[in-house]
Coordinates of C-alpha atoms in Angstrom, one line a residue:
X262 CA 0.3 0.3 0.0
X263 CA 1.5 3.6 -1.0
X264 CA 3.2 5.6 2.0
X265 CA 1.2 9.6 2.1
X266 CA 4.6 12.3 2.7
X267 CA 2.7 15.2 4.1
X268 CA 4.8 18.5 4.7
X269 CA 5.6 18.3 8.6
X270 CA 4.6 21.5 11.0
X271 CA 8.0 22.7 12.2
X272 CA 6.3 24.8 15.3
X273 CA 3.0 25.8 16.7
X274 CA 3.0 28.7 14.8
X275 CA 3.8 28.2 11.0
X276 CA 0.5 27.2 9.2
X277 CA 2.3 26.5 6.0
X278 CA 6.0 25.6 3.9
X279 CA 6.7 26.6 0.7
X280 CA 8.6 23.7 -1.2
X281 CA 12.1 24.6 -2.4
X282 CA 13.0 21.5 -4.4
X283 CA 12.6 18.5 -5.3
X284 CA 15.3 15.7 -5.3
X285 CA 13.0 12.8 -6.4
X286 CA 10.7 12.9 -9.6
X287 CA 8.2 10.8 -9.5
X288 CA 9.7 7.0 -10.6
X289 CA 12.8 7.0 -9.2
X290 CA 13.5 4.9 -6.5
X291 CA 13.6 5.8 -2.7
X292 CA 15.5 4.5 -0.1
X293 CA 14.9 5.2 3.5
X294 CA 16.8 8.1 4.9
X295 CA 16.7 9.5 1.0
X296 CA 16.2 13.1 0.6
X297 CA 12.7 13.6 -0.7
X298 CA 12.7 17.5 -0.7
X299 CA 13.6 20.8 1.0
X300 CA 11.0 23.0 2.4
X301 CA 11.4 26.7 4.1
X302 CA 9.4 28.6 6.3
X303 CA 9.6 32.2 6.8
X304 CA 13.4 32.3 8.1
X305 CA 14.7 28.8 7.8
X306 CA 14.8 25.5 5.7
X307 CA 14.7 22.3 6.3
X308 CA 15.1 18.1 4.3
X309 CA 12.1 16.2 4.2
X310 CA 13.7 12.5 4.4
X311 CA 12.4 9.2 2.9
X312 CA 10.9 6.9 5.9
X313 CA 9.5 4.0 3.7
X314 CA 11.9 2.4 0.7
X315 CA 9.9 2.2 -2.3
X316 CA 8.8 3.5 -5.4
X317 CA 8.1 7.4 -5.7
X318 CA 4.5 6.9 -7.5
X319 CA 3.5 11.2 -7.1
X320 CA 4.3 14.7 -6.7
X321 CA 1.5 16.9 -6.3
X322 CA 3.0 19.7 -5.8
X323 CA 5.4 21.8 -7.5
X324 CA 8.3 23.1 -6.5
X325 CA 7.4 26.8 -5.1
X326 CA 3.6 26.3 -4.0
X327 CA 3.1 27.1 -0.5
X328 CA 1.7 23.6 0.8
X329 CA -0.7 23.4 4.9
X330 CA 1.7 21.7 7.2
X331 CA 0.3 18.1 6.9
X332 CA -1.1 18.0 3.9
X333 CA 0.1 15.0 1.7
X334 CA 3.4 16.6 -0.3
X335 CA 3.6 13.2 -2.5
X336 CA 2.9 9.3 -2.6
X337 CA 5.5 6.1 -2.2
X338 CA 4.4 3.0 -2.3
X339 CA 5.8 0.1 -5.0
X340 CA 5.4 1.2 -9.4
X341 CA 1.7 0.6 -10.1
X342 CA -0.5 1.4 -7.4
X343 CA -3.2 4.2 -8.1
X344 CA -2.5 7.2 -5.7
X345 CA -5.3 9.1 -7.3
X346 CA -6.8 8.6 -3.8
X347 CA -3.7 9.8 -1.3
X348 CA -4.3 13.7 -3.3
X349 CA -5.6 16.5 -1.7
X350 CA -8.5 17.9 -2.9
X351 CA -8.3 20.1 -6.1
X352 CA -5.0 18.2 -7.1
X353 CA -3.8 15.3 -8.7
X354 CA -0.7 13.5 -8.9
X355 CA 1.9 13.9 -11.6
X356 CA 1.8 9.7 -12.1
X357 CA 4.3 7.4 -12.5
X358 CA 4.4 6.2 -16.6
X359 CA 2.5 3.5 -17.1
X360 CA 5.4 0.8 -19.4
X361 CA 2.4 0.4 -21.6
X362 CA 2.4 3.9 -22.5
X363 CA 6.0 4.8 -22.9
X364 CA 5.2 4.7 -27.0
X365 CA 2.4 7.9 -27.2
X366 CA 4.7 9.9 -24.8
X367 CA 6.5 11.2 -28.1
X368 CA 3.3 11.9 -29.5
X369 CA 1.7 13.4 -26.5
X370 CA 5.2 16.1 -26.1
X371 CA 4.9 16.7 -30.1
X372 CA 1.1 17.6 -29.6
X373 CA 1.7 20.3 -26.2
X374 CA 4.7 21.6 -28.1
X375 CA 2.0 22.5 -31.8
X376 CA -0.7 23.8 -29.7
X377 CA 0.9 25.9 -26.0
X378 CA -2.2 28.2 -26.8
X379 CA -6.0 27.4 -26.9
X380 CA -8.2 29.5 -28.9
X381 CA -9.7 31.4 -26.9
X382 CA -9.4 33.5 -24.1
X383 CA -10.4 31.6 -20.1
X384 CA -11.0 33.4 -16.8
X385 CA -10.2 32.4 -13.2
X386 CA -7.7 29.9 -15.0
X387 CA -6.1 27.5 -12.5
X388 CA -2.6 28.6 -12.6
X389 CA 0.6 27.2 -10.3
X390 CA 2.8 30.1 -8.9
X391 CA 6.2 29.3 -10.2
X392 CA 4.3 29.2 -13.5
X393 CA 2.6 32.7 -12.8
X394 CA 5.6 35.0 -12.3
X395 CA 7.4 32.9 -15.6
X396 CA 4.5 34.9 -16.5
X397 CA 4.6 38.3 -15.2
X398 CA 8.5 38.9 -16.7
X399 CA 7.9 38.2 -20.0
X400 CA 4.5 39.7 -20.2
X401 CA 2.8 36.8 -21.0
X402 CA -1.3 36.6 -21.1
X403 CA -1.3 33.0 -19.1
X404 CA -5.1 33.4 -20.0
X405 CA -4.5 32.0 -23.3
X406 CA -2.1 29.1 -21.9
X407 CA -3.2 25.0 -22.8
X408 CA -3.1 23.9 -19.0
X409 CA -1.5 20.5 -19.4
X410 CA -0.3 20.1 -15.1
X411 CA -3.1 17.9 -13.3
X412 CA -6.3 18.2 -13.6
X413 CA -5.8 21.1 -16.3
X414 CA -3.3 23.3 -14.9
X415 CA -1.4 26.3 -15.6
X416 CA 2.7 25.1 -15.0
X417 CA 5.5 26.1 -15.8
X418 CA 6.8 24.5 -18.5
X419 CA 3.0 25.6 -20.6
X420 CA 4.5 28.7 -19.8
X421 CA 7.6 28.4 -21.5
X422 CA 6.5 27.0 -24.5
X423 CA 4.5 30.1 -25.2
X424 CA 7.6 31.9 -24.3
X425 CA 9.3 30.0 -27.1
X426 CA 6.9 29.8 -29.7
X427 CA 6.9 33.9 -29.0
X428 CA 3.2 33.9 -28.4
X429 CA 0.6 36.3 -26.4
X430 CA 2.1 39.5 -25.2
X431 CA -0.6 40.9 -22.1
X432 CA -2.0 43.9 -23.1
X433 CA -0.3 46.0 -21.1
X434 CA 2.6 45.0 -22.7
X435 CA 1.6 45.7 -26.0
X436 CA -0.2 48.5 -25.3
X437 CA 1.7 51.5 -26.8
X438 CA 3.2 50.2 -29.7
X439 CA 3.3 50.4 -33.2
X440 CA 0.3 50.8 -34.6
X441 CA 1.6 49.5 -38.0
X442 CA 2.7 46.1 -36.3
X443 CA 0.8 43.1 -38.2
X444 CA -0.8 40.8 -35.0
X445 CA 0.5 37.2 -36.2
X446 CA -1.3 35.9 -32.5
X447 CA -5.1 34.6 -32.5
X448 CA -7.3 37.2 -33.9
X449 CA -4.4 38.8 -34.9
X450 CA -2.9 39.5 -31.5
X451 CA -0.1 41.1 -31.8
X452 CA 3.3 38.6 -30.3
X453 CA 6.2 38.8 -28.4
X454 CA 7.9 38.2 -31.7
X455 CA 5.7 40.7 -33.4
X456 CA 6.8 43.1 -31.1
X457 CA 10.4 42.7 -31.0
X458 CA 10.6 42.9 -34.7
X459 CA 10.9 46.3 -35.0
X460 CA 13.5 46.1 -32.4
X461 CA 15.3 43.4 -34.1
X462 CA 15.8 45.5 -36.8
X463 CA 17.0 48.8 -35.5
X464 CA 19.8 47.0 -34.0
X465 CA 20.9 46.1 -37.3
X466 CA 21.9 49.7 -37.9
X467 CA 23.1 50.7 -34.0
X468 CA 25.5 48.8 -32.0
X469 CA 23.1 48.6 -28.3
X470 CA 25.6 49.5 -24.7
X471 CA 26.8 46.4 -23.3
X472 CA 24.4 46.0 -20.1
X473 CA 25.8 43.5 -18.3
X474 CA 23.8 42.0 -14.9
X475 CA 22.9 38.8 -12.5
X476 CA 18.5 38.7 -11.9
X477 CA 18.3 36.2 -9.0
X478 CA 15.4 35.5 -7.7
X479 CA 14.5 36.7 -3.5
X480 CA 13.9 33.1 -1.3
X481 CA 11.7 33.4 0.7
X482 CA 13.6 34.9 3.6
X483 CA 14.3 37.7 1.8
X484 CA 10.4 38.8 0.7
X485 CA 9.4 37.8 4.6
X486 CA 12.1 40.4 5.9
X487 CA 11.3 42.7 3.4
X488 CA 7.2 41.9 4.2
X489 CA 8.2 42.9 7.9
X490 CA 10.6 46.3 7.6
X491 CA 7.5 47.5 5.9
X492 CA 4.6 46.7 7.4
X493 CA 6.7 47.9 10.4
X494 CA 8.1 51.5 8.6
X495 CA 4.3 52.1 6.8
X496 CA 2.0 51.2 10.1
X497 CA 4.0 52.2 13.5
X498 CA 4.8 55.6 14.8
X499 CA 8.7 55.0 14.8
X500 CA 11.5 57.5 16.5
X501 CA 14.3 57.3 18.1
X502 CA 16.7 58.7 20.8
X503 CA 21.1 58.1 21.2
X504 CA 23.3 58.4 24.3
X505 CA 26.1 56.9 25.5
X506 CA 27.4 55.6 28.0
X507 CA 31.3 55.2 29.7
X508 CA 32.3 51.3 28.9
X509 CA 35.3 51.0 31.8
X510 CA 33.6 49.0 34.4
X511 CA 32.0 46.7 31.7
X512 CA 35.0 45.9 29.7
X513 CA 37.5 46.0 32.3
X514 CA 34.4 43.1 34.0
X515 CA 34.7 41.7 30.5
X516 CA 38.6 41.3 30.6
X517 CA 38.5 40.0 33.6
X518 CA 36.0 36.6 33.1
X519 CA 38.0 36.2 29.9
X520 CA 41.0 35.7 31.9
X521 CA 39.2 33.3 34.5
X522 CA 36.4 31.7 32.0
X523 CA 38.4 28.4 32.3
X524 CA 39.2 28.1 35.9
X525 CA 35.5 29.7 36.9
X526 CA 33.8 26.9 34.1
X527 CA 32.6 30.5 32.7
X528 CA 30.9 30.9 28.8
X529 CA 32.7 33.4 26.6
X530 CA 31.0 36.2 28.0
X531 CA 31.3 39.2 25.9
X532 CA 30.7 42.9 26.0
X533 CA 27.1 42.2 24.2
X534 CA 26.2 39.6 26.4
X535 CA 26.5 41.8 29.0
X536 CA 23.8 44.4 27.3
X537 CA 21.7 41.5 27.1
X538 CA 21.8 41.1 30.5
X539 CA 21.7 44.4 31.7
X540 CA 18.0 45.1 29.6
X541 CA 16.8 41.8 31.2
X542 CA 17.3 43.5 34.3
X543 CA 16.1 46.7 33.4
X544 CA 13.3 46.7 31.4
X545 CA 11.1 45.1 33.9
X546 CA 10.8 48.7 35.6
X547 CA 9.3 50.2 32.3
X548 CA 6.6 48.2 31.7
X549 CA 5.5 50.0 27.7
X550 CA 9.1 49.1 26.6
X551 CA 8.8 45.2 27.1
X552 CA 5.5 45.0 25.8
X553 CA 3.4 44.4 22.7
X554 CA 1.2 47.4 20.2
X555 CA -2.3 46.8 18.5
X556 CA -4.5 48.7 17.5
X557 CA -7.2 48.8 20.3
X558 CA -4.2 47.5 23.0
X559 CA -1.5 46.5 24.5
X560 CA -0.3 43.4 26.6
X561 CA 2.6 43.7 29.0
X562 CA 5.0 41.5 29.9
X563 CA 5.9 39.9 33.1
X564 CA 8.4 38.2 32.5
X565 CA 11.6 38.9 29.8
X566 CA 11.8 37.3 26.2
X567 CA 14.4 38.9 25.3
X568 CA 14.9 38.9 21.5
X569 CA 18.8 38.4 19.5
X570 CA 19.2 39.6 16.3
X571 CA 21.6 37.1 14.2
X572 CA 22.9 38.1 10.9
X573 CA 22.9 34.6 9.5
X574 CA 24.3 33.8 5.6
X575 CA 19.6 33.8 4.8
X576 CA 19.6 36.6 6.1
X577 CA 18.4 39.0 9.2
X578 CA 16.8 36.4 12.1
X579 CA 15.8 37.1 15.9
X580 CA 15.7 34.4 18.0
X581 CA 14.0 34.2 21.2
X582 CA 16.0 34.1 25.1
X583 CA 13.0 32.9 26.4
X584 CA 12.5 34.1 30.4
X585 CA 16.1 36.1 30.5
X586 CA 15.3 37.9 33.5
X587 CA 15.6 35.0 34.9
X588 CA 18.4 33.8 33.9
X589 CA 22.2 34.2 35.0
X590 CA 24.8 35.9 32.5
X591 CA 26.3 33.3 32.3
X592 CA 23.2 31.3 31.5
X593 CA 22.4 34.1 28.6
X594 CA 25.2 34.2 27.2
X595 CA 25.8 29.9 26.4
X596 CA 22.2 30.3 25.3
X597 CA 22.8 33.5 23.1
X598 CA 25.7 32.2 21.4
X599 CA 23.4 28.9 21.3
X600 CA 21.0 30.7 19.2
X601 CA 23.3 32.0 17.3
X602 CA 24.8 29.2 15.8
X603 CA 21.7 28.2 15.0
X604 CA 20.8 30.8 13.1
X605 CA 24.0 30.4 10.7
X606 CA 23.2 26.6 10.6
X607 CA 19.9 27.2 9.2
X608 CA 18.6 24.6 12.4
X609 CA 16.8 27.1 13.8
X610 CA 13.3 26.5 14.6
X611 CA 9.9 29.0 14.4
X612 CA 9.3 28.4 18.0
X613 CA 12.3 29.7 18.7
X614 CA 12.2 33.3 17.1
X615 CA 8.8 33.8 18.3
X616 CA 7.2 35.2 21.5
X617 CA 10.2 38.0 21.7
X618 CA 8.9 41.3 24.1
X619 CA 12.0 43.9 23.1
X620 CA 15.1 42.8 20.8
X621 CA 18.6 43.7 20.6
X622 CA 20.4 44.3 17.3
X623 CA 24.8 44.8 17.3
X624 CA 26.6 46.6 14.4
X625 CA 29.1 47.8 17.2
X626 CA 31.2 45.9 15.2
X627 CA 31.2 47.3 12.1
X628 CA 32.6 50.3 13.7
X629 CA 28.5 52.0 13.0
X630 CA 28.3 54.9 15.5
X631 CA 24.3 55.2 15.5
X632 CA 21.5 53.6 14.1
X633 CA 17.6 53.6 13.6
X634 CA 16.8 50.1 14.2
X635 CA 13.5 48.7 13.0
X636 CA 11.2 47.5 15.4
X637 CA 9.5 43.8 15.7
X638 CA 6.3 43.7 15.0
X639 CA 4.1 44.7 17.4
X640 CA 7.1 45.2 19.9
X641 CA 7.4 48.6 21.2
X642 CA 10.9 48.9 21.0
X643 CA 14.2 48.0 19.9
X644 CA 17.7 49.1 21.3
X645 CA 20.9 48.9 19.0
X646 CA 24.2 48.9 20.1
X647 CA 27.0 51.0 18.3
X648 CA 30.5 51.3 18.8
X649 CA 32.8 51.7 20.9
X650 CA 34.4 55.8 20.5
X651 CA 36.7 57.4 23.0
X652 CA 34.9 60.5 24.1
X653 CA 36.5 63.4 26.5
X654 CA 34.9 64.3 30.0
X655 CA 35.5 66.5 33.2
X656 CA 36.1 64.7 36.2
X657 CA 36.9 66.8 39.4
X658 CA 37.5 69.6 37.2
X659 CA 40.1 67.5 34.2
X660 CA 39.3 66.4 31.2
X661 CA 39.8 63.2 31.0
X662 CA 39.7 60.2 27.8
X663 CA 37.2 57.6 28.1
X664 CA 35.7 54.7 26.2
X665 CA 31.8 55.0 25.1
X666 CA 30.2 52.9 23.5
X667 CA 26.6 54.1 22.1
X668 CA 22.8 53.1 22.3
X669 CA 20.1 53.3 19.9
X670 CA 17.1 53.0 21.4
X671 CA 13.9 53.2 18.2
X672 CA 10.3 53.4 20.1
X673 CA 7.1 52.6 19.1
X674 CA 5.3 56.2 19.9
X675 CA 1.7 54.8 19.8
X676 CA 2.7 53.1 22.6
X677 CA 4.8 55.4 25.4
X678 CA 6.3 58.6 24.7
X679 CA 9.5 59.7 24.5
X680 CA 9.6 60.4 28.5
X681 CA 9.0 57.0 29.6
X682 CA 11.4 56.3 26.7
X683 CA 14.5 57.7 27.4
X684 CA 13.9 56.9 31.6
X685 CA 14.7 53.5 30.1
X686 CA 17.1 54.2 28.2
X687 CA 18.9 56.7 30.9
X688 CA 18.6 53.1 33.7
X689 CA 19.7 51.3 31.1
X690 CA 23.5 53.6 30.9
X691 CA 22.7 53.8 34.8
X692 CA 23.0 50.1 35.6
X693 CA 25.7 49.5 32.7
X694 CA 28.0 51.7 34.4
X695 CA 27.8 50.3 37.1
X696 CA 27.4 46.9 35.8
X697 CA 28.9 45.2 39.3
X698 CA 26.3 47.1 41.6
X699 CA 23.6 45.3 39.4
X700 CA 25.2 41.8 38.9
X701 CA 24.6 41.7 43.0
X702 CA 21.0 43.2 43.5

């Protein structure tokens, strides 16, 4: 009996995943442990391994499709088994080829090439996301496409066939054409070849400049980051306050820990870990900064679930240190490094990236003196950590040089006003300048 393979649920907050790549095709032999397909959540990529051996009998979704969790995506079993009953509603498997139909395959392929379009324009065309994107890119009117996918679905190869044949531009693409151009498409419709003909003639008399470029499709995580950042800036009243503090104390403390970490059994505690610890102890005195803002209400948290911005090969990822206010400095340092490693290796789970109440992002190592971090909605604040600069201050009538670390606090002015935000930043500054006292509390 054929075995269905479902889209896993990677965390309670994940409703669907996008199929990134199929590693097996219909008819391929599958062994236990073979990678069947790669799929993506909004910020992580996973490989689905086969738990049963057999033959890939059916694939119900294409690369790029957004598939609800726990939905059957493919089926494995013995060659020749019928898997139509395993197909999700509205889908039909790309069936494994039967031996007796092998001779008909070339004829079918020729027919598909010979008739890439239908005679009449159709409404409500059933088209895959990848095919729709390809059509938009090349200005192809997919409403005329001859769908060869399951249940007549227009798939990528159908659009490519239209492009290869130079057929059927969209009205927008042909709207400003030269009236002298004669259409050679169905019903005299202007085709890609018709529009390209004048350009080809012109290029024969004048050489076009060399416009070399590389076009790269955006990965899912970049689309998610773009949408999140745009939503944040377009729906919030964001304002940034900048200050700095004397980092002499935390730098001396960090040097002491580094020299004695092996003897004391401590993690490699960094300056950023120290800032994370100070934020977790300070923000509880400023409940508006440790909250979520919604249009008609605010949610105030009794514990600090600290977001940590991590620069990974796949983009910006923000895992969460839950209940950071209840953890020691050493615990925070250990967990921060563990989460950052998972982000960079692509093994972080969605549950580990949710539930943050305030976020810390650090660009100090890049020499950034101040910046405007963007809030992760529905949080109300995000703290930026800047580089260390040498400044001068007056002490007992004398001017002294000192290392100053910058802090940039962006807050949502809908949730809290400037004065409460400034009070939080002022107390945080004081706690960092007197870190030994903060540790003793």
